[in-house]
Short mmCIF file of N, CA and C and ligand atoms in Angstrom, two decimals:
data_model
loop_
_atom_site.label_atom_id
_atom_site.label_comp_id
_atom_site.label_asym_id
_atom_site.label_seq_id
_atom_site.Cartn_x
_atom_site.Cartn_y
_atom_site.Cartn_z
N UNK A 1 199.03 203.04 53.95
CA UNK A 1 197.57 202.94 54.05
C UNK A 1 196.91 202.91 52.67
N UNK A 2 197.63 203.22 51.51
CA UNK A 2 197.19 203.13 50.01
C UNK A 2 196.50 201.36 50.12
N UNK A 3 197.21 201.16 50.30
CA UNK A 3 196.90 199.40 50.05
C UNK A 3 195.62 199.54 50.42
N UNK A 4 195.32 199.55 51.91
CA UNK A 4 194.09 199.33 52.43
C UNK A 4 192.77 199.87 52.10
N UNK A 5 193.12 201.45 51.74
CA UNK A 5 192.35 202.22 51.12
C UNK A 5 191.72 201.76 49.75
N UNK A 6 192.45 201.04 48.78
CA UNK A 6 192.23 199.79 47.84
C UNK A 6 190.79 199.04 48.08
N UNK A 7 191.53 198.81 49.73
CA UNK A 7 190.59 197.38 49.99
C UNK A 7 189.16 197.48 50.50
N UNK A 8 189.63 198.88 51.17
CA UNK A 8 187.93 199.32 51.12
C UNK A 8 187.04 200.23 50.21
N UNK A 9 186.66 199.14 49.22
CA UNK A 9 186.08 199.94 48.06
C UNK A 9 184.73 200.15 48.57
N UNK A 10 183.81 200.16 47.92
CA UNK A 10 182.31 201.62 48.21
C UNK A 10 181.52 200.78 48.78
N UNK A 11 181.74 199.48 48.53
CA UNK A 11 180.66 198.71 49.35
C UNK A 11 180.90 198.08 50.89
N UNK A 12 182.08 198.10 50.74
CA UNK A 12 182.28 197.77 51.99
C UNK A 12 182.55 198.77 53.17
N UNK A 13 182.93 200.41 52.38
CA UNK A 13 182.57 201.28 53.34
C UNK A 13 180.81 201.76 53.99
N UNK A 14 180.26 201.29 52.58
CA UNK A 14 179.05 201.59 52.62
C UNK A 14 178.03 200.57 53.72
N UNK A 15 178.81 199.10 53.80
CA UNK A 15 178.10 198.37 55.09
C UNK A 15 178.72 198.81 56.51
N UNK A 16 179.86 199.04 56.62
CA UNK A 16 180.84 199.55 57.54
C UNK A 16 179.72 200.53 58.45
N UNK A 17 179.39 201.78 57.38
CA UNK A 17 178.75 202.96 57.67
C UNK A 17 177.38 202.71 58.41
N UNK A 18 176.76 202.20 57.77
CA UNK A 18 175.20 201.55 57.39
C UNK A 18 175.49 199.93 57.96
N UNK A 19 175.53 199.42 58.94
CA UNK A 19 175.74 197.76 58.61
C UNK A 19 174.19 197.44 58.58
N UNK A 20 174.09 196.38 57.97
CA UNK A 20 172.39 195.90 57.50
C UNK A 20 171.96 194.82 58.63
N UNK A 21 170.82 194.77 58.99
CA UNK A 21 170.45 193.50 60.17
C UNK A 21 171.21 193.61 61.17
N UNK A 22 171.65 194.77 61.58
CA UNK A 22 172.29 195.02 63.11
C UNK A 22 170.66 195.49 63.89
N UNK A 23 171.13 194.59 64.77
CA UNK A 23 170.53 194.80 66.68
C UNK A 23 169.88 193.06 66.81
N UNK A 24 169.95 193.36 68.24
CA UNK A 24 169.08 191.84 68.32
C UNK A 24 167.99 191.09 67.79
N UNK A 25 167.85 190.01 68.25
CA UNK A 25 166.59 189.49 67.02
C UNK A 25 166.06 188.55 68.07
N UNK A 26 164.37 189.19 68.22
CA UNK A 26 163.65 188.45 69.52
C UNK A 26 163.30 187.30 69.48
N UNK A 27 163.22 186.95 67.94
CA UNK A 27 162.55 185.73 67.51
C UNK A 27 164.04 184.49 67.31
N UNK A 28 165.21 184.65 67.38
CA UNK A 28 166.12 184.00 67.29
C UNK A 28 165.95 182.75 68.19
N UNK A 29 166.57 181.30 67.27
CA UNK A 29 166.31 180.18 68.27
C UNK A 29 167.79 179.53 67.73
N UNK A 30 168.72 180.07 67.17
CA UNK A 30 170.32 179.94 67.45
C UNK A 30 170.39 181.53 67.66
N UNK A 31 172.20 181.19 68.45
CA UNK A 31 172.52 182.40 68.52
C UNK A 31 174.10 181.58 68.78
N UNK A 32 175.09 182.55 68.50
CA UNK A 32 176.55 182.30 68.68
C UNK A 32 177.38 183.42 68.50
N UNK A 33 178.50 183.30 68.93
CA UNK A 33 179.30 184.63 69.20
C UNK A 33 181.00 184.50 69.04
N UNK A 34 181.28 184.88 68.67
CA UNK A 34 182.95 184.92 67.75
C UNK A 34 184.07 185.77 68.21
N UNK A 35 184.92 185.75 67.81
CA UNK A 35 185.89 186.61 68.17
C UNK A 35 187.37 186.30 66.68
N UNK A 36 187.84 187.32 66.53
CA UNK A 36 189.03 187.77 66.07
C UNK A 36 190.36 188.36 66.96
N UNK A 37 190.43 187.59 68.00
CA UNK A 37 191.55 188.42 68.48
C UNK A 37 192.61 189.17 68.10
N UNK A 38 193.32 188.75 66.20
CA UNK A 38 194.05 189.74 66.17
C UNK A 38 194.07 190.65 65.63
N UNK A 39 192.73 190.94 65.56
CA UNK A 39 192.29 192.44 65.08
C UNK A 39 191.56 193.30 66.14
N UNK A 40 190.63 192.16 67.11
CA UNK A 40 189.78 192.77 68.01
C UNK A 40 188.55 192.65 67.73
N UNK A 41 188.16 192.08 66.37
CA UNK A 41 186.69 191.63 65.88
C UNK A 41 185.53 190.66 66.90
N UNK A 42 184.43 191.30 67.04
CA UNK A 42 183.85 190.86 67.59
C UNK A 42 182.19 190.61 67.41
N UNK A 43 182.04 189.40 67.10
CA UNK A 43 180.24 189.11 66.94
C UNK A 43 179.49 188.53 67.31
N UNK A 44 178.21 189.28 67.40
CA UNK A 44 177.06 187.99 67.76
C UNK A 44 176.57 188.21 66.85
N UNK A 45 175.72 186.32 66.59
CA UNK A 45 174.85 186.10 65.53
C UNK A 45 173.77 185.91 65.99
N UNK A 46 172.20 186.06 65.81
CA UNK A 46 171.38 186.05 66.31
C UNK A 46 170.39 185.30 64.74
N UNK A 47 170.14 183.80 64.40
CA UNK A 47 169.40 183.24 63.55
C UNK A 47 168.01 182.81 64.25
N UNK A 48 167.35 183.16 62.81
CA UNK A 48 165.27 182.18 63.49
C UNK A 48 165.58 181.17 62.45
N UNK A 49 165.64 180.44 62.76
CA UNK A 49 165.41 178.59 61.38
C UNK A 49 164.55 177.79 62.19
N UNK A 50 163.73 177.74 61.05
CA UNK A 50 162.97 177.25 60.48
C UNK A 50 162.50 176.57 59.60
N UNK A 51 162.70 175.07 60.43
CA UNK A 51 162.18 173.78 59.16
C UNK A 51 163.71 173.68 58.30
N UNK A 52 164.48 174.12 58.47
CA UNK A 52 166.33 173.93 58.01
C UNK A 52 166.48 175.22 57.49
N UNK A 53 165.26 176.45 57.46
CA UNK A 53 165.76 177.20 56.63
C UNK A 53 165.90 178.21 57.52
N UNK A 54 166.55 179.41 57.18
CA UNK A 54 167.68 180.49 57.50
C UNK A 54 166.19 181.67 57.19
N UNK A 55 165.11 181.94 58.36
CA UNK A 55 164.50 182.91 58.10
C UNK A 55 164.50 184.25 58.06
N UNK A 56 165.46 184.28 59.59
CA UNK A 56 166.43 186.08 59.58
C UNK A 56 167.30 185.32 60.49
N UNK A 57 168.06 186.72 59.98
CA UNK A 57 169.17 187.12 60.64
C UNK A 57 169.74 188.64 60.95
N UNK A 58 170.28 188.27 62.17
CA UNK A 58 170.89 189.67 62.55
C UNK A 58 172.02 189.63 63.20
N UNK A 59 172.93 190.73 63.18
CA UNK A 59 174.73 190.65 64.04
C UNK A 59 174.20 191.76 64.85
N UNK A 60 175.04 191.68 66.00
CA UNK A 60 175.93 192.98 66.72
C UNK A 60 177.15 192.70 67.25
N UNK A 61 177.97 193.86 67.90
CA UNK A 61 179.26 193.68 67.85
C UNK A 61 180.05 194.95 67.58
N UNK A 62 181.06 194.67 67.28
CA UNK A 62 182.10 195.85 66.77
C UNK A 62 183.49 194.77 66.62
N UNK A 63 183.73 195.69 65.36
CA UNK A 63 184.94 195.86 64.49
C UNK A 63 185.37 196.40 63.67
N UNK A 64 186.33 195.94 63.14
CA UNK A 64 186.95 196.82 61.48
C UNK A 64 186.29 196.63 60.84
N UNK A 65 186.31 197.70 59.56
CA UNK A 65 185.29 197.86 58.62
C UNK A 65 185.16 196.40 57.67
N UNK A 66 186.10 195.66 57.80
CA UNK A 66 186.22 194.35 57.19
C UNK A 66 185.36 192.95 57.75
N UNK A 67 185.13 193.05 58.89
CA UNK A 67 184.39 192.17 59.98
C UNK A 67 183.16 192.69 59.99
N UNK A 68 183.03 193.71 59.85
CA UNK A 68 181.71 194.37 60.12
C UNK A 68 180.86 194.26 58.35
N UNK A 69 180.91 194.42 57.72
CA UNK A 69 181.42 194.79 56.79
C UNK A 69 180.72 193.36 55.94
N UNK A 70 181.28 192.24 56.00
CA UNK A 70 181.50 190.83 55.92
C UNK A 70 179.96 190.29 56.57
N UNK A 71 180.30 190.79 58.17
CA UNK A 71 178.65 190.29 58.81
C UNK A 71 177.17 190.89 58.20
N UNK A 72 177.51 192.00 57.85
CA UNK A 72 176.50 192.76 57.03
C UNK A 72 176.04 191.97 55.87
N UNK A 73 176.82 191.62 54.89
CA UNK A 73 176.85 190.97 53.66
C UNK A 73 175.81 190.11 53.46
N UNK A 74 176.73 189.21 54.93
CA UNK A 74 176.50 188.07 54.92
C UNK A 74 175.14 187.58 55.74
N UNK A 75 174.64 188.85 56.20
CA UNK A 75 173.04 188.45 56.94
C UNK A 75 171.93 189.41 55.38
N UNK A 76 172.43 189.01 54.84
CA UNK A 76 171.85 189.94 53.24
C UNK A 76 171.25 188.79 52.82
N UNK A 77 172.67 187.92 52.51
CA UNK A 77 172.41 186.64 51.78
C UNK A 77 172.20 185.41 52.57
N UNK A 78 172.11 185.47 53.72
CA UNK A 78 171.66 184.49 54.23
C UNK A 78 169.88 184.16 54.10
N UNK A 79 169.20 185.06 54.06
CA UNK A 79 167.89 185.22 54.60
C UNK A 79 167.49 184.52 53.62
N UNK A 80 166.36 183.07 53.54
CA UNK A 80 165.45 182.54 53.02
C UNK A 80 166.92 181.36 52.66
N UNK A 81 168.04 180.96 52.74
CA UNK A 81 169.26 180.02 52.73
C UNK A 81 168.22 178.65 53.53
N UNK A 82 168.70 177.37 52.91
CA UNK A 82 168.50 176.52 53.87
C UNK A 82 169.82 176.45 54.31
N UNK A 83 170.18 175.32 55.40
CA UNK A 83 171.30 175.20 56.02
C UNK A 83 172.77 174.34 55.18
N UNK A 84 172.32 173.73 54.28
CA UNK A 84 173.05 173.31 53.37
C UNK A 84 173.56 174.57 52.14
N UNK A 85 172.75 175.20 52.03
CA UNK A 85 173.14 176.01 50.82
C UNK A 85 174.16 177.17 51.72
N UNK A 86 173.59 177.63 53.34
CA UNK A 86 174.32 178.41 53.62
C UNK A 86 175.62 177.54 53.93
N UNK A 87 176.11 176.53 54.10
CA UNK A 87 177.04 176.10 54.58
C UNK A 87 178.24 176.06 53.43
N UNK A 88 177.42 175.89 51.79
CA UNK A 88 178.05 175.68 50.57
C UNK A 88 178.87 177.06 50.52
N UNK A 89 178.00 178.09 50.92
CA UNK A 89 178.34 179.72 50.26
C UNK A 89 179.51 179.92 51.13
N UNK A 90 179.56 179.39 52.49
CA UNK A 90 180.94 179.59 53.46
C UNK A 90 182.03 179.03 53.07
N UNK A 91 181.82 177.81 52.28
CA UNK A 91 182.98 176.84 51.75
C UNK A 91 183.56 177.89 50.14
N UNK A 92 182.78 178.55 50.00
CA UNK A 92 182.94 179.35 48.47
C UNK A 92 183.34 180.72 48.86
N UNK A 93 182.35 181.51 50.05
CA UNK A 93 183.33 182.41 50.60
C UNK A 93 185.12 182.30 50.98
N UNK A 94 184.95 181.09 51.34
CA UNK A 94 186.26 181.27 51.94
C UNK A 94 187.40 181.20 51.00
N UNK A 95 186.87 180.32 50.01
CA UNK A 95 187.64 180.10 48.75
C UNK A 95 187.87 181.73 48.26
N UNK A 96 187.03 182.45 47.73
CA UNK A 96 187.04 183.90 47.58
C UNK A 96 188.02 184.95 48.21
N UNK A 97 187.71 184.70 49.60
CA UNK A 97 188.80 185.52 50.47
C UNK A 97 190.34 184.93 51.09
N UNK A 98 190.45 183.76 50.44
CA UNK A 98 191.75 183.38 50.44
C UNK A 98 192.71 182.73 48.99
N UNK A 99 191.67 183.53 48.28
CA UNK A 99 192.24 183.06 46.50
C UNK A 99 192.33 181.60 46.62
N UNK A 100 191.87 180.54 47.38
CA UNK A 100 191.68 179.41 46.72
C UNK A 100 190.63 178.93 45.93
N UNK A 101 190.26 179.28 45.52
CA UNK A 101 189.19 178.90 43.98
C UNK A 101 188.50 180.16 43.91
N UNK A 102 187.87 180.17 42.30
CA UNK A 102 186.86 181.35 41.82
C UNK A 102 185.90 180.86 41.73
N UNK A 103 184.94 181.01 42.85
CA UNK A 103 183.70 180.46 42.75
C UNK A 103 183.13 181.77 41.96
N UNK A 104 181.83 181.44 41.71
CA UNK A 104 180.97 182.12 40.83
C UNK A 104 179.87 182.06 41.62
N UNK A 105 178.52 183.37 41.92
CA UNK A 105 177.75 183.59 41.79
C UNK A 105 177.44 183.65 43.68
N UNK A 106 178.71 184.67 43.60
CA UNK A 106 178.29 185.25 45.21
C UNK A 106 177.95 186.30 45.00
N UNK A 107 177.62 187.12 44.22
CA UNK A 107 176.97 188.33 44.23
C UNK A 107 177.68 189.41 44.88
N UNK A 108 177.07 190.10 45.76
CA UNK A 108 177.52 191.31 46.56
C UNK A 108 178.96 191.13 47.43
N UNK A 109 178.25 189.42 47.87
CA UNK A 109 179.94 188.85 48.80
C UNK A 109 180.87 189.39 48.30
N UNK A 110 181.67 189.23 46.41
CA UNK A 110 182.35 189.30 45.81
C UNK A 110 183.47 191.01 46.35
N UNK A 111 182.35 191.84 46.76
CA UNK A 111 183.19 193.25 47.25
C UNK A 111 184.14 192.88 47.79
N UNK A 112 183.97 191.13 48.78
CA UNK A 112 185.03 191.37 49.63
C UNK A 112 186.59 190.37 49.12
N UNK A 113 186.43 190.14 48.36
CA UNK A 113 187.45 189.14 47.14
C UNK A 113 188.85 189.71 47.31
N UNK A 114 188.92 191.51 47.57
CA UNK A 114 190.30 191.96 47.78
C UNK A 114 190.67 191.63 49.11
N UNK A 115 190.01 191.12 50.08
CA UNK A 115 190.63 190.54 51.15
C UNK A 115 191.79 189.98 50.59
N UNK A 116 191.87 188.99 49.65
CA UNK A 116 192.83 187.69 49.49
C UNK A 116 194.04 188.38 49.41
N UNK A 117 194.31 189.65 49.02
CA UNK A 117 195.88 190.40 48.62
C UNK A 117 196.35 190.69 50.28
N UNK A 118 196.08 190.33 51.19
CA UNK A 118 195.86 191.12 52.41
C UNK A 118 195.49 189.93 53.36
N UNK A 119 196.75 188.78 53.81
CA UNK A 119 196.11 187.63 54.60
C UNK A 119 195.70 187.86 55.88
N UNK A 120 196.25 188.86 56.50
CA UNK A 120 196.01 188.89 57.80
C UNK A 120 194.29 189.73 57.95
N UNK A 121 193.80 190.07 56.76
CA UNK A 121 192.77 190.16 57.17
C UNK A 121 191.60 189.07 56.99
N UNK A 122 192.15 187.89 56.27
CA UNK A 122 191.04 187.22 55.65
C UNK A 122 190.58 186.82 57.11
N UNK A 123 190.95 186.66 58.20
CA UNK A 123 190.24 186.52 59.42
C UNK A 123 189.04 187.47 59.71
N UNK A 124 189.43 188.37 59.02
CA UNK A 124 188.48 189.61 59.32
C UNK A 124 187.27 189.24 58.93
N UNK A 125 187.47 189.15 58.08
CA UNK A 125 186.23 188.65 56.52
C UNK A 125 185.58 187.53 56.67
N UNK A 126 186.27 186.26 57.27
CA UNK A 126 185.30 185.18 57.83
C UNK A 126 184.72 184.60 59.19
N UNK A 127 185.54 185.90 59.81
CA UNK A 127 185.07 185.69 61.08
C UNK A 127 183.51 184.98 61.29
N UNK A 128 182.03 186.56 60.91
CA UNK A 128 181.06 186.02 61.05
C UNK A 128 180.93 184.66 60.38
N UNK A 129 181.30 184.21 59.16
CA UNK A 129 181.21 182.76 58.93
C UNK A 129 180.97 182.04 59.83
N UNK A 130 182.40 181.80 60.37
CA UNK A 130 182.77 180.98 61.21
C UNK A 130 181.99 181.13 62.62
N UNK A 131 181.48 182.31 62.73
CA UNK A 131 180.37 182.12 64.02
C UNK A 131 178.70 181.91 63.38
N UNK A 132 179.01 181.90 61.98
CA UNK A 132 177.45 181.21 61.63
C UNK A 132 177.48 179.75 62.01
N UNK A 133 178.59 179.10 61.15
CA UNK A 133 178.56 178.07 61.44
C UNK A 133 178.26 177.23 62.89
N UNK A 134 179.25 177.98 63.78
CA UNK A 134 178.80 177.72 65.41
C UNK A 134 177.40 177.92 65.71
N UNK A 135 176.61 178.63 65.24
CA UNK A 135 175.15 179.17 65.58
C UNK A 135 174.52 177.80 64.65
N UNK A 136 174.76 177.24 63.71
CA UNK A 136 174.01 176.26 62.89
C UNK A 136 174.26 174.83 63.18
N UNK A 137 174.97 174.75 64.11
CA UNK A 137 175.36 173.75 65.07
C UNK A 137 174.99 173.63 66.74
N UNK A 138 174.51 175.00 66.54
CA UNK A 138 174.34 175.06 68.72
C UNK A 138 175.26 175.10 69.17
N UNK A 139 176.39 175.39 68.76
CA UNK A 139 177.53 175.54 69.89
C UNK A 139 177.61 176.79 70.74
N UNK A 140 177.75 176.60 72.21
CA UNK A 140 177.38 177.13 72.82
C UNK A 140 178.60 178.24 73.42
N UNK A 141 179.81 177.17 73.01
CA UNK A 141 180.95 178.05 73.50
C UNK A 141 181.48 179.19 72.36
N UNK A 142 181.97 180.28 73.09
CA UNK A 142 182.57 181.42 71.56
C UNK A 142 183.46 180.75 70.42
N UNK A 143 183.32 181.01 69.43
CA UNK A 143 184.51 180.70 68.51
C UNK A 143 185.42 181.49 68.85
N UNK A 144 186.54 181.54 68.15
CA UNK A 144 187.76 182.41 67.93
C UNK A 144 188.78 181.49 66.88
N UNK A 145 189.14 182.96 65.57
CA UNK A 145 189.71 182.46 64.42
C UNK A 145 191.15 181.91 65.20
N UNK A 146 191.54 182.03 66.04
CA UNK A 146 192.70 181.49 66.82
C UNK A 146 193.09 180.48 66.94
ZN1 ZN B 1 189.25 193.03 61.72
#
């Protein structure tokens, strides 16, 4: 458990604890919902856009402190995103949490960069991504990193 203990450094216990933009969101006109089966990760995304842009956001759900953790982050930096820029930061997240490229200038995301030593969690970590993306598309059916 040393390893892991590593991996959850202060910020990511600290969204874990505290997650940010959790509960529903009345004003939402996407919404989409995810899954991690092999961890058990589970989310809804609840977006208001507007005019292409990313006005709020909010998750609920449950998971590991890594999924949870990740969705928190990532409804931080979404808010005031148009849909292109959020789509860029997922292509750069992912790069991040799977050591394929060093993007620059994710900010807070960056806590979660020790994913990459640790593959079986990078599912963890992009889960919500991957159910933003479904929500910025209308897809209606669940994702799953599967
Ligand atoms: Zn997980």
């Amino acid at each position: 458990m040393n390893e892991l203990r590593d991996l959850y450094q202060e910020v990511i216990f600290d969204h874990y604890r505290s997650p940010r933009n959790y509960g529903p969101l009345p004003s939402a006109n996407r919404d989409a919902e995810g899954h991690n089966p092999l961890c058990g990760d589970h989310v809804k995304l609840h977006l208001q856009v507007e005019d292409g842009i990313i006005r709020d956001v909010h998750f609920e759900g449950s998971g590991c402190a890594i999924s949870t953790a990740s969705a928190s982050l990532m409804t931080e930096v979404l808010k005031g995103k148009d849909e292109v820029e959020a789509m860029r930061l997922m292509e750069e997240f992912q790069q991040l949490v799977t050591g394929t490229g060093e993007p620059e200038g994710l900010g807070k995301l960056e806590a979660l960069a020790g994913v990459r030593e640790f593959p079986s969690r990078v599912k963890c970590a992009t889960l919500a991504w991957h159910t933003l993306l479904a929500a910025l598309e209308n897809q209606r059916v669940p994702v799953t990193t599967e």
